[in-house]
Coordinates of C-alpha atoms in Angstrom, one line a residue:
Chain L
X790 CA 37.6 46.2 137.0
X791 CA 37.0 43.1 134.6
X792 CA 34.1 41.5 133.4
X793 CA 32.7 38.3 134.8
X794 CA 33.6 36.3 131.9
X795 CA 37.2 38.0 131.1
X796 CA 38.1 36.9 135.2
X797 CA 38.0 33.4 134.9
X798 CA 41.0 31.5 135.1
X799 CA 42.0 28.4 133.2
X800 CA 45.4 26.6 133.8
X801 CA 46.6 24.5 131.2
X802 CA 49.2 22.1 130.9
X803 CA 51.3 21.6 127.9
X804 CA 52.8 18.9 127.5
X805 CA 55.4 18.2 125.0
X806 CA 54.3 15.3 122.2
X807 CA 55.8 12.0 122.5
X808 CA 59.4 12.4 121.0
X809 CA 58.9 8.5 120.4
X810 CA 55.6 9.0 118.5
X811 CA 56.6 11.9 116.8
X812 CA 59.5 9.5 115.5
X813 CA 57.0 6.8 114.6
X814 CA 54.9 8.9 112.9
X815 CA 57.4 10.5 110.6
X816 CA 58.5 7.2 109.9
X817 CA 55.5 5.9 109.0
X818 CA 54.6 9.1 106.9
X819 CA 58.5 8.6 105.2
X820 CA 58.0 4.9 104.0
X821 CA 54.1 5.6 102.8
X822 CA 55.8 8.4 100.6
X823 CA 58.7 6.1 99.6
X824 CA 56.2 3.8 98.8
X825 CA 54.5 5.6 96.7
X826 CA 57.4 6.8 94.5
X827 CA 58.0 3.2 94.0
X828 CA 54.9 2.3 92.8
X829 CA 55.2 5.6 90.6
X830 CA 58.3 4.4 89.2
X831 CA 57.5 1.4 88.7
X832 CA 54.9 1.8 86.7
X833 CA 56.0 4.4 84.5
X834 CA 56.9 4.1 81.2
X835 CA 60.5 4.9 81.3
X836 CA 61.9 2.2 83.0
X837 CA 65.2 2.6 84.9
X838 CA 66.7 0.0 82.9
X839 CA 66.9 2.6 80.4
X840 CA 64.7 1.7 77.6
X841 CA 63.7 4.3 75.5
X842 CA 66.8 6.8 76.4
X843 CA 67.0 8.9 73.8
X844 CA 62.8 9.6 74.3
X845 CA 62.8 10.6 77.7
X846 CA 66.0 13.5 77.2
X847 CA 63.4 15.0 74.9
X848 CA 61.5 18.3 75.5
X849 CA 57.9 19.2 74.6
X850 CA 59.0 21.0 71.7
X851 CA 61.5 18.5 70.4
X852 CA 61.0 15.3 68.0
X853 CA 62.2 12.5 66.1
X854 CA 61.7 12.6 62.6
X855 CA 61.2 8.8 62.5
X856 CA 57.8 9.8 64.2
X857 CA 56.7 11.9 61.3
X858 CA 55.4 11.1 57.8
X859 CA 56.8 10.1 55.2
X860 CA 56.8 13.3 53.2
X861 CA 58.4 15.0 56.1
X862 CA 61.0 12.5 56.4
X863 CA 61.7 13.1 53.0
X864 CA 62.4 16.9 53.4
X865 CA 64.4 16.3 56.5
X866 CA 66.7 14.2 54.9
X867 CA 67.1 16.9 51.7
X868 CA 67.4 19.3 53.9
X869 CA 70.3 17.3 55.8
X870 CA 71.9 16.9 52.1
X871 CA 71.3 21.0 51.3
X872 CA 72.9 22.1 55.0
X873 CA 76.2 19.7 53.6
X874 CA 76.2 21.8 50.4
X875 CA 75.7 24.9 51.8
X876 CA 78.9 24.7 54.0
X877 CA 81.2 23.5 51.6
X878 CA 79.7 26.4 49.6
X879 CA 80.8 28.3 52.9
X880 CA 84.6 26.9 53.3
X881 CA 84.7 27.2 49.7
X882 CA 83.6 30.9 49.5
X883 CA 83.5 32.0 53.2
X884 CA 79.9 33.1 52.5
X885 CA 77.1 30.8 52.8
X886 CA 75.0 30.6 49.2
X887 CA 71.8 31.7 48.3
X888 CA 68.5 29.5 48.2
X889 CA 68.0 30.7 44.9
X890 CA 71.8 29.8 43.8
X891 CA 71.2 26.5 45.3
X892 CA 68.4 26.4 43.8
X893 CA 69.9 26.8 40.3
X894 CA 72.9 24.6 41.0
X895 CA 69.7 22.0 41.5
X896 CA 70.0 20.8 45.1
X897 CA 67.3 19.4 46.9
X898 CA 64.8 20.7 48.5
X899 CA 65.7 24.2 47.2
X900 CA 65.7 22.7 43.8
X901 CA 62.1 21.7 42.8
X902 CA 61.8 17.9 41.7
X903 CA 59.1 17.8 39.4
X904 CA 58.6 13.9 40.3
X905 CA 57.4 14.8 43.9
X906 CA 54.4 15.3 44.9
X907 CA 53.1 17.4 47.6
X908 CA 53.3 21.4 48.7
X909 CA 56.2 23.4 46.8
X910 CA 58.6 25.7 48.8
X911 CA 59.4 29.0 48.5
X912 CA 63.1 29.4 50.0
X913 CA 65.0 32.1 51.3
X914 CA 68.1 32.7 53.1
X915 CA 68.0 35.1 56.4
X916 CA 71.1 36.5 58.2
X917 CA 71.8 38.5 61.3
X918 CA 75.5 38.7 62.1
X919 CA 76.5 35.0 63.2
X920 CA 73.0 33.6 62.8
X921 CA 71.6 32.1 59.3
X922 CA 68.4 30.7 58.6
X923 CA 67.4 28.9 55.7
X924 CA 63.3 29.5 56.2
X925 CA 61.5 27.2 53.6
X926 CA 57.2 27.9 53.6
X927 CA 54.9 26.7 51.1
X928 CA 54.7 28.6 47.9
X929 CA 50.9 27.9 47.2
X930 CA 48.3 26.8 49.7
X931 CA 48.8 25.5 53.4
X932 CA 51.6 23.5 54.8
X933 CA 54.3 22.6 57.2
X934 CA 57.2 25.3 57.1
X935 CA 60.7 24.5 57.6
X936 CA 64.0 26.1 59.2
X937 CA 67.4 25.4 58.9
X938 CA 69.3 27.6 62.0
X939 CA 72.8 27.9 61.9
X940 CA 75.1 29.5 64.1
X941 CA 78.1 30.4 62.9
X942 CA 81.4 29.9 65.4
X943 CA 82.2 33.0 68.4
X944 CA 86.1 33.5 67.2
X945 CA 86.1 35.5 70.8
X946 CA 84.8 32.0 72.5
X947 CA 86.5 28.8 70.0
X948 CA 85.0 25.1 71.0
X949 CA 86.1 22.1 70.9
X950 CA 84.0 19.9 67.8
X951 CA 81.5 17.2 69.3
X952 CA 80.7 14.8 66.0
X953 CA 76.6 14.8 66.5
X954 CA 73.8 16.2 64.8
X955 CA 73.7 19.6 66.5
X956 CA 77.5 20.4 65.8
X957 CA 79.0 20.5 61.9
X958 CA 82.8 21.9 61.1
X959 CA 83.6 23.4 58.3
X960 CA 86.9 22.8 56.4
X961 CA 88.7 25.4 58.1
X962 CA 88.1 23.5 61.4
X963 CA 85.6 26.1 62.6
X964 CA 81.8 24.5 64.5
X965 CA 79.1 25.8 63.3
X966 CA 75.6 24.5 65.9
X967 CA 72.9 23.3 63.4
X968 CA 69.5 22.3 63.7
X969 CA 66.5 21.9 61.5
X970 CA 62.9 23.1 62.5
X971 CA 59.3 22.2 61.7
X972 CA 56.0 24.7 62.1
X973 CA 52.8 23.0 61.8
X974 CA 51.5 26.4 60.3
X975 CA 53.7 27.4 57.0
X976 CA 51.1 30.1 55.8
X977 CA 51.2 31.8 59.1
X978 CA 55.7 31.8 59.4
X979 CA 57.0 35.3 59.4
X980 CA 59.6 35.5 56.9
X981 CA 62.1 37.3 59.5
X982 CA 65.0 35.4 60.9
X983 CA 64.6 33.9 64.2
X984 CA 67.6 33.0 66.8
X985 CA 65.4 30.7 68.8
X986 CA 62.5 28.9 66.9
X987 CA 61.1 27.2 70.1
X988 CA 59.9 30.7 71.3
X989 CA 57.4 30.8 67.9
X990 CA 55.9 27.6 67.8
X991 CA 58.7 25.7 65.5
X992 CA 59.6 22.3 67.0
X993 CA 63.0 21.1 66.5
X994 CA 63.5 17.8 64.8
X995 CA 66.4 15.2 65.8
X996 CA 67.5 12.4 63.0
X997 CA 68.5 9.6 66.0
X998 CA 69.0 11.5 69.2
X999 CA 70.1 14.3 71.2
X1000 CA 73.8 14.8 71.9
X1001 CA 75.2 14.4 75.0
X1002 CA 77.3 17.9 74.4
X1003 CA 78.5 20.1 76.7
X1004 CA 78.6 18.1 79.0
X1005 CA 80.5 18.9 82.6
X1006 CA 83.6 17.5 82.8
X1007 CA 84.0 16.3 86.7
X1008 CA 87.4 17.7 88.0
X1009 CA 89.4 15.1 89.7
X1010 CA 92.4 14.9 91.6
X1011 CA 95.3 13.3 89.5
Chain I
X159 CA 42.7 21.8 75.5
X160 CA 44.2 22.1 71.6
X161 CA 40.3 23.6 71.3
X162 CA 41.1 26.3 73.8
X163 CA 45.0 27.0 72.6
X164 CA 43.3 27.7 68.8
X165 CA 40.2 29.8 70.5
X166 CA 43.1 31.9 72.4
X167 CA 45.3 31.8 69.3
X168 CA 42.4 33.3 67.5
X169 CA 41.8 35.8 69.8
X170 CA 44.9 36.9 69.7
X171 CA 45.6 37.0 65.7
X172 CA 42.5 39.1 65.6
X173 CA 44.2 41.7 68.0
X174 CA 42.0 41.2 70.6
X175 CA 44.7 39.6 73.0
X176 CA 48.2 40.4 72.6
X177 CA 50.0 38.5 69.7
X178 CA 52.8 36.5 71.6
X179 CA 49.6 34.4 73.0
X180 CA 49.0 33.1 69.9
X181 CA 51.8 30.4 71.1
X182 CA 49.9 27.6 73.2
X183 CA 53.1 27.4 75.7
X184 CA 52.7 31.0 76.5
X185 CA 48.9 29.9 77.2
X186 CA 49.4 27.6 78.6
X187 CA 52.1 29.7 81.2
X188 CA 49.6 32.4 81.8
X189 CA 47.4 29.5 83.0
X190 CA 49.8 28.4 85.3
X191 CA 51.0 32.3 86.5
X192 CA 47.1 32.5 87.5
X193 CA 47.0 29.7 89.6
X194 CA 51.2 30.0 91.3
X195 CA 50.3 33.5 92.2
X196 CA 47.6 32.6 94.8
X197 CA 49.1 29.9 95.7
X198 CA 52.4 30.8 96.6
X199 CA 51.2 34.5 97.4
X200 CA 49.2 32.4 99.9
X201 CA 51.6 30.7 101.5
X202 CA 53.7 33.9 100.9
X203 CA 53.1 35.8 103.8
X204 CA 52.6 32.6 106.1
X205 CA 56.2 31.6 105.5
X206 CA 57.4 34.9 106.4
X207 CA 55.6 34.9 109.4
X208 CA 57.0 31.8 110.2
X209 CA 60.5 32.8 109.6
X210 CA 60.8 29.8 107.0
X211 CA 62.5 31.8 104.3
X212 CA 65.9 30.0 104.4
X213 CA 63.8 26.8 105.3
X214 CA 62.2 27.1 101.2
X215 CA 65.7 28.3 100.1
X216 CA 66.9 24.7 101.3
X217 CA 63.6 22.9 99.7
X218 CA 64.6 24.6 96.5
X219 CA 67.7 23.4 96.6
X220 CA 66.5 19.7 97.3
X221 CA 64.1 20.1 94.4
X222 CA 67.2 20.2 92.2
X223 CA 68.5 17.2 93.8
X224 CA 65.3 15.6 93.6
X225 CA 65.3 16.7 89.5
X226 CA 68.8 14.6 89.4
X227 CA 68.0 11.2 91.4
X228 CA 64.4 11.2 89.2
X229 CA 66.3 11.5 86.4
X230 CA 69.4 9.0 87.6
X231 CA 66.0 6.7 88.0
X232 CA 64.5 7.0 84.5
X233 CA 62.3 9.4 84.6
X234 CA 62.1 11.8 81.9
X235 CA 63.4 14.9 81.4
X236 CA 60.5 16.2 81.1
X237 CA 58.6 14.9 84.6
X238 CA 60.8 13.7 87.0
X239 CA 57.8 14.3 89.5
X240 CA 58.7 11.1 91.5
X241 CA 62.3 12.4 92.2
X242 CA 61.2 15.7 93.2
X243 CA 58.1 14.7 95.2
X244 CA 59.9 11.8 96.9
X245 CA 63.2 13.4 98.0
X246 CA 61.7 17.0 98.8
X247 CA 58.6 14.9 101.2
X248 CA 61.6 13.4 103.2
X249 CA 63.8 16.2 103.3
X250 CA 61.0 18.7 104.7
X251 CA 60.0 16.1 107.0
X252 CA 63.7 15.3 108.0
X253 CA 64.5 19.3 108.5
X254 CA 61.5 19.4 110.5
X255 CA 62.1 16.8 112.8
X256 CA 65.9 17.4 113.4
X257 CA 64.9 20.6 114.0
X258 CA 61.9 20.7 116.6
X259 CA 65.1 17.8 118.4
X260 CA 68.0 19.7 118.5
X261 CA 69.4 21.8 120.3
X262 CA 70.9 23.8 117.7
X263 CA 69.4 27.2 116.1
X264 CA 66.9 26.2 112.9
X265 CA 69.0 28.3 110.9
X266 CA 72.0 26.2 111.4
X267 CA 70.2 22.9 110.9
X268 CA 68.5 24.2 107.9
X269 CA 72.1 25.1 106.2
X270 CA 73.1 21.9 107.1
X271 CA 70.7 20.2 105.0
X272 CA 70.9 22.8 102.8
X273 CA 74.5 22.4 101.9
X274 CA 74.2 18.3 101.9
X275 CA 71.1 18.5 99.5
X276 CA 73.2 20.9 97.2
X277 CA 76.3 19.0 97.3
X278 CA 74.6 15.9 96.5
X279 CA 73.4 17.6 93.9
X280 CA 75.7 18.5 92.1
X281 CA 77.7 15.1 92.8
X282 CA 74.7 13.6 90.6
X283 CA 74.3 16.6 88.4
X284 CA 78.1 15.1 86.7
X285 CA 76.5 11.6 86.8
X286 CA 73.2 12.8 84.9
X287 CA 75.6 14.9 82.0
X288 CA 76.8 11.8 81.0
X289 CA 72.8 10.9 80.0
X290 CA 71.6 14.1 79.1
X291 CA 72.6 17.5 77.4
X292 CA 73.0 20.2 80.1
X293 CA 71.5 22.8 78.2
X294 CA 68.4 20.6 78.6
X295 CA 68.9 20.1 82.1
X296 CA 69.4 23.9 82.6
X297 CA 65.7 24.5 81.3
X298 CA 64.2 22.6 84.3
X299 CA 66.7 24.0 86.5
X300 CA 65.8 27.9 85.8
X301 CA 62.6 27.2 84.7
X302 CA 61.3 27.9 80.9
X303 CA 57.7 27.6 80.4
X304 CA 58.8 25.7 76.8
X305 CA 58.7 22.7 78.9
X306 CA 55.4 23.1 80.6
X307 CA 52.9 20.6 79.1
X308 CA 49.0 20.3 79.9
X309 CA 49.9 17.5 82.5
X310 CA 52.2 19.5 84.7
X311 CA 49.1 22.3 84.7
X312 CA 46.7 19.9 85.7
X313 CA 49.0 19.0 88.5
X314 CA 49.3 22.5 89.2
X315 CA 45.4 22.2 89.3
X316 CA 45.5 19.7 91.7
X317 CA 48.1 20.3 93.9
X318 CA 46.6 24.2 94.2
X319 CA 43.2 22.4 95.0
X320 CA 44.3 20.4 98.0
X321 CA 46.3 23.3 99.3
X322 CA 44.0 25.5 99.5
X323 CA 41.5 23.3 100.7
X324 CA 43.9 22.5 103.8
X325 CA 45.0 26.3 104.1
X326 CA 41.7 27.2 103.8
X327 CA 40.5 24.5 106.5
X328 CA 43.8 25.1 109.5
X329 CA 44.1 29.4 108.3
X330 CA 43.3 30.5 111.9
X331 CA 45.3 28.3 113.4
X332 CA 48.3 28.4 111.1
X333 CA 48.3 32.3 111.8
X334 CA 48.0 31.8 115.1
X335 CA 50.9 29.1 115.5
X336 CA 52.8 31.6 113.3
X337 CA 52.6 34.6 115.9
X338 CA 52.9 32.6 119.1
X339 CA 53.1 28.7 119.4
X340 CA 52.5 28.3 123.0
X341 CA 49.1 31.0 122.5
X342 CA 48.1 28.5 119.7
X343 CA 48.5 25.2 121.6
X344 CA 46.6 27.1 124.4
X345 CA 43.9 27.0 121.7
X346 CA 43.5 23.6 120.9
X347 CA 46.2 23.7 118.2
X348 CA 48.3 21.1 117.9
X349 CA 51.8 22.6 117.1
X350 CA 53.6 19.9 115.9
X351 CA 50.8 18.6 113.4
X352 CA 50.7 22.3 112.2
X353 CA 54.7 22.6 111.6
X354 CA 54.6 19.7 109.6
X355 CA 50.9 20.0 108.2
X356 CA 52.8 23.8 106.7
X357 CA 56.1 22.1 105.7
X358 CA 54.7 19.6 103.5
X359 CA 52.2 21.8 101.7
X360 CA 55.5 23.9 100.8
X361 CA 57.0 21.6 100.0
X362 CA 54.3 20.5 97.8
X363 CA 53.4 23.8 96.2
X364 CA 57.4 24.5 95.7
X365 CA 57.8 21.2 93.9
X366 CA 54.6 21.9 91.3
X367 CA 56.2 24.9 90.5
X368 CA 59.3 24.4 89.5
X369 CA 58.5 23.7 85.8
X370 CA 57.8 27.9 84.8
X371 CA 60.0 29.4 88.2
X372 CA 62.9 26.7 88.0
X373 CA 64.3 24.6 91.2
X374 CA 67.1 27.2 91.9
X375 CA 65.0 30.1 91.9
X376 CA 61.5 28.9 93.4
X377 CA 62.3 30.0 96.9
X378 CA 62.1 33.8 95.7
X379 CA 58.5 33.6 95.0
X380 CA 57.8 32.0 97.9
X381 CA 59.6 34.8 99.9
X382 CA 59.5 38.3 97.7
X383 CA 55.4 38.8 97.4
X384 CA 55.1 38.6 101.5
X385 CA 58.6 41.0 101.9
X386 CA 56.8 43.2 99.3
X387 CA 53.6 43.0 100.7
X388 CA 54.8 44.1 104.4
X389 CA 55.7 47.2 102.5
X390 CA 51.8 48.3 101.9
X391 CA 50.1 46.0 104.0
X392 CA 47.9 47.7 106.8
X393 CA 46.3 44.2 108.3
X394 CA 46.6 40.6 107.7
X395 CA 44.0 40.6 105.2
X396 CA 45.4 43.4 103.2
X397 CA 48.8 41.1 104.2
X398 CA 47.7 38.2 102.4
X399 CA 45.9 39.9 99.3
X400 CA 49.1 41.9 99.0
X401 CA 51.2 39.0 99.1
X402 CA 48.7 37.5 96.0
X403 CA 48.8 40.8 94.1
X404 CA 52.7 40.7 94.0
X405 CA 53.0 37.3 93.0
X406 CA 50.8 37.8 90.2
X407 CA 52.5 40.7 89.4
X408 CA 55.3 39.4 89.4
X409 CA 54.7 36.0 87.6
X410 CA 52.9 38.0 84.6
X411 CA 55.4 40.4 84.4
X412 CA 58.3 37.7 84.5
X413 CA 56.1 36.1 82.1
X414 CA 56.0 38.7 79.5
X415 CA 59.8 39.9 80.0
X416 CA 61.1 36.2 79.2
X417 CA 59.2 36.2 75.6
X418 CA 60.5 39.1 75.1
X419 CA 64.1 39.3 75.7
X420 CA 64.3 35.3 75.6
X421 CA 65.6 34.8 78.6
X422 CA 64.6 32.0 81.6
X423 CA 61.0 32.0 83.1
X424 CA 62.5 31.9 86.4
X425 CA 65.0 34.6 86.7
X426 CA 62.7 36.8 84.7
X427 CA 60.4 36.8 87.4
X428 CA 62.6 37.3 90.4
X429 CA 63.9 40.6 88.6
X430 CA 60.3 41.4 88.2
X431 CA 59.2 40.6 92.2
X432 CA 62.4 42.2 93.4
X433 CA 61.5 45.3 91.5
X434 CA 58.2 45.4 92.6
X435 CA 59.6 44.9 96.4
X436 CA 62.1 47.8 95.8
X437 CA 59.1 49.7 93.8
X438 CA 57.1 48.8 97.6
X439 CA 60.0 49.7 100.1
X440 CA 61.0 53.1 98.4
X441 CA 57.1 53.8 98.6
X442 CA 56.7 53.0 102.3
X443 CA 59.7 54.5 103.4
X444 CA 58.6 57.7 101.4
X445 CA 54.9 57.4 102.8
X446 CA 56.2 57.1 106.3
X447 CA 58.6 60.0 105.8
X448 CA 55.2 62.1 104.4
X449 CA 53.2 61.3 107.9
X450 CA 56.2 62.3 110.1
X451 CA 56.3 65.6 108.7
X452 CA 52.9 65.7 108.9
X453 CA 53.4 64.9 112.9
X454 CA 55.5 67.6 112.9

């Protein structure tokens, strides 16, 4: 037997919403959304003319140097002129030097110039099979620190050279990846080698912009 | 928020936090890990429900479209939100509608558009090498929290806000419209507004996470914590807290196995979800075994 209240009956219709409306609807919905990607775009800062490239292929952790002061400029564009002597060092020798025998031979920044002013480096050279890192931190007091990773070629994997900042070759035609690091924090640097400095708060540092490398080659039909 | 990364930082230098979250990005991840686990642990169990698993496999797939045309329209690399936003809004909405019309099976549609959202794509994937370096590409694609900045966790913020206001408001009769579509419109539910109102706040919550999961692997997080949680779940609620408990599991575990062995956000934590499912499923299918020799 049921209760009073579970025996009562209700019939109801369902209907199925206007196909028509539905349409309309999603429609409407479509444009407002299209609408405001528009007025998104169009307001943003990167316009789709394609000013500014080489800024918006960058990632949080990544910079220009032109952005940075002019001390720091200065010891990017050493180090640039140290990386060039250390691998003709390394075709020379097939071993790449040592900060303090760079140091000696009196190349900059390993080399201190008395004329500069500003925090002096203490520099060392790291390896770990076919990484290298050239880890510069400040040899007294606070201070940026600096990193010079290189990656020396797979000879199981060869690749073809790309002429931009992140790819050098050596004389022997091998391509070594390069890049050049900044830490906000030179007291606090572990003086261990690291393989990828973004994972420990270094930010990597581009001279004019990113390259284009690896890039996928579309297949097409001959 | 620099205040907050150094306050962290020094908890962590003093020992009183581990040492990796002296690093504001990883911070700033485990920020976003609290906020993605209830909200796609939320929606989790809902989606399985609503047999939309291969429905967020497709939107994941048109958030890497959506990456490309924002970037093809000058967005940066680092926010192509209005590609993303736009293309996966009118997708979900164009899945949905082809699909309540035809006469086809949803799983057909779905790896129709599916397929055309992949293969477009990748058509503009080639394009957008010619602009960019892949290797930066592939960081949005799997997901690395390197590229998560304070804006994309305020979105996260807000996005998680609004969706779980609405989930919060239409929870009965989502659940309900989940189980039995004609019970729910019996109830005053209106089915249609409900497939769509659901569609487009996954769509939404896939989209702000794609920055730590990645576009290609966003769909597991959205599927894994619910399959998981079916494993220990006794009731809906225990369903959906389950479901939350995974995700955050699994995020935070992900989390911690990408700093370690340096490898993406994303794939990091769909090994650690899958785990915990297979963890879950051995478990249950032990447990069960336990109580029928018990029976016995």
């Amino acid at each position: 037997m049921t209760s009073p209240a579970t025996s009562v009956i209700r019939d109801v219709v369902i209907s199925p919403p206007s196909m028509r409306h539905e349409l309309l609807t999603v429609v409407r919905v479509a444009m407002a959304i299209t609408f405001g990607v528009w007025v998104y775009l169009a307001n943003s800062p990167f316009a789709a003319s394609g000013v500014d490239v080489s800024r918006r292929t960058l990632l949080p952790y990544q910079g220009f140097v032109g952005d940075r002061s002019a001390e720091e400029q200065r010891m990017f564009r050493e180090l640039q002129v140290g990386l060039l002597e250390a691998e003709t060092v390394r075709s020379m020798i097939g071993d790449w030097p040592e900060a303090e025998a760079m140091a000696a031979d009196g190349i900059e920044p390993f080399a201190v110039n008395p004329a500069l002013k500003g925090p002096r480096y203490s520099w060392r050279k790291l390896r770990d099979g076919r990484f290298i890192n050239y880890l510069g931190t400040p040899a007294v007091g606070s201070g940026a620190a600096w990193l010079l990773v290189i990656q020396e070629p797979d000879p199981a994997a060869p690749e073809p050279f790309r002429p931009d900042e992140e790819h050098h070759q050596l004389v022997d035609g091998s391509v070594l990846h390069v890049s050049t690091w900044i830490h906000p924090d030179g007291v606090a640097t572990p003086a261990r080698l690291t393989r990828a400095p973004q994972f420990e708060g270094w930010s990597q540092l581009y001279a004019v912009s990113l390259p284009s490398s690896h890039a996928v080659v579309p297949i097409t039909n001959p | 928020m620099n205040t907050f990364y150094g306050w962290v930082g020094e908890l962590a230098t003093s020992g009183w936090l581990p040492a990796d979250f002296q690093y504001p990005f990883l911070t700033r991840g485990f920020l976003c890990v609290l906020i993605l686990a209830p909200l796609l642990g939320g929606l989790s169990h809902l989606v399985v429900t609503r047999r939309m698993a291969f429905f967020s496999a497709a939107l994941g797939q048109a958030a890497l479209t959506g990456v490309a045309i924002g970037l093809l329209l000058g967005e940066p690399l680092n926010a192509p939100y209005a590609g993303m936003f736009g293309f996966c809004l009118l997708t979900t909405l164009g899945m949905v509608y082809v699909k309540r019309h035809s006469a086809l099976p949803p799983d057909t549609l779905i790896g129709v558009f599916h397929a055309l959202s992949l293969g477009l794509g990748l058509c503009l994937l080639v394009a957008l090498t010619r602009q960019f370096n892949v290797h930066q590409v592939e960081s949005v694609l799997f997901g690395s929290l390197l590229t998560v900045t304070d804006g994309d966790l305020l979105l996260l913020v807000g996005v998680g806000m609004i969706v779980a206001v609405l989930v919060f408001r239409e929870y009965n009769r989502l659940l309900l419209d989940s189980l039995s579509p004609p019970i729910a419109t019996v109830a005053g539910a209106q089915s249609a507004f409900l497939e769509y109102l659901f569609a487009l706040i996954l769509a939404l919550s896939i989209v702000v996470s794609l920055k730590v999961i990645g576009a290609l692997l966003v769909e597991a997080l959205v599927v894994v914590p619910a399959a998981a949680a079916r494993n220990l779940a006794s009731s809906t609620r225990s369903y959906f807290l389950w479901s939350i408990t995974v995700a955050f599991l699994a995020s935070a575990g992900g989390l911690g196995i990408s700093t370690k062995l340096l490898v993406p956000t994303g794939g990091a934590v769909v090994l650690a979800a899958s785990a915990i499912f297979f963890v879950t499923l051995a478990g249950s299918v032990l447990l069960r075994r336990k109580q029928q020799q018990a029976q016995r």
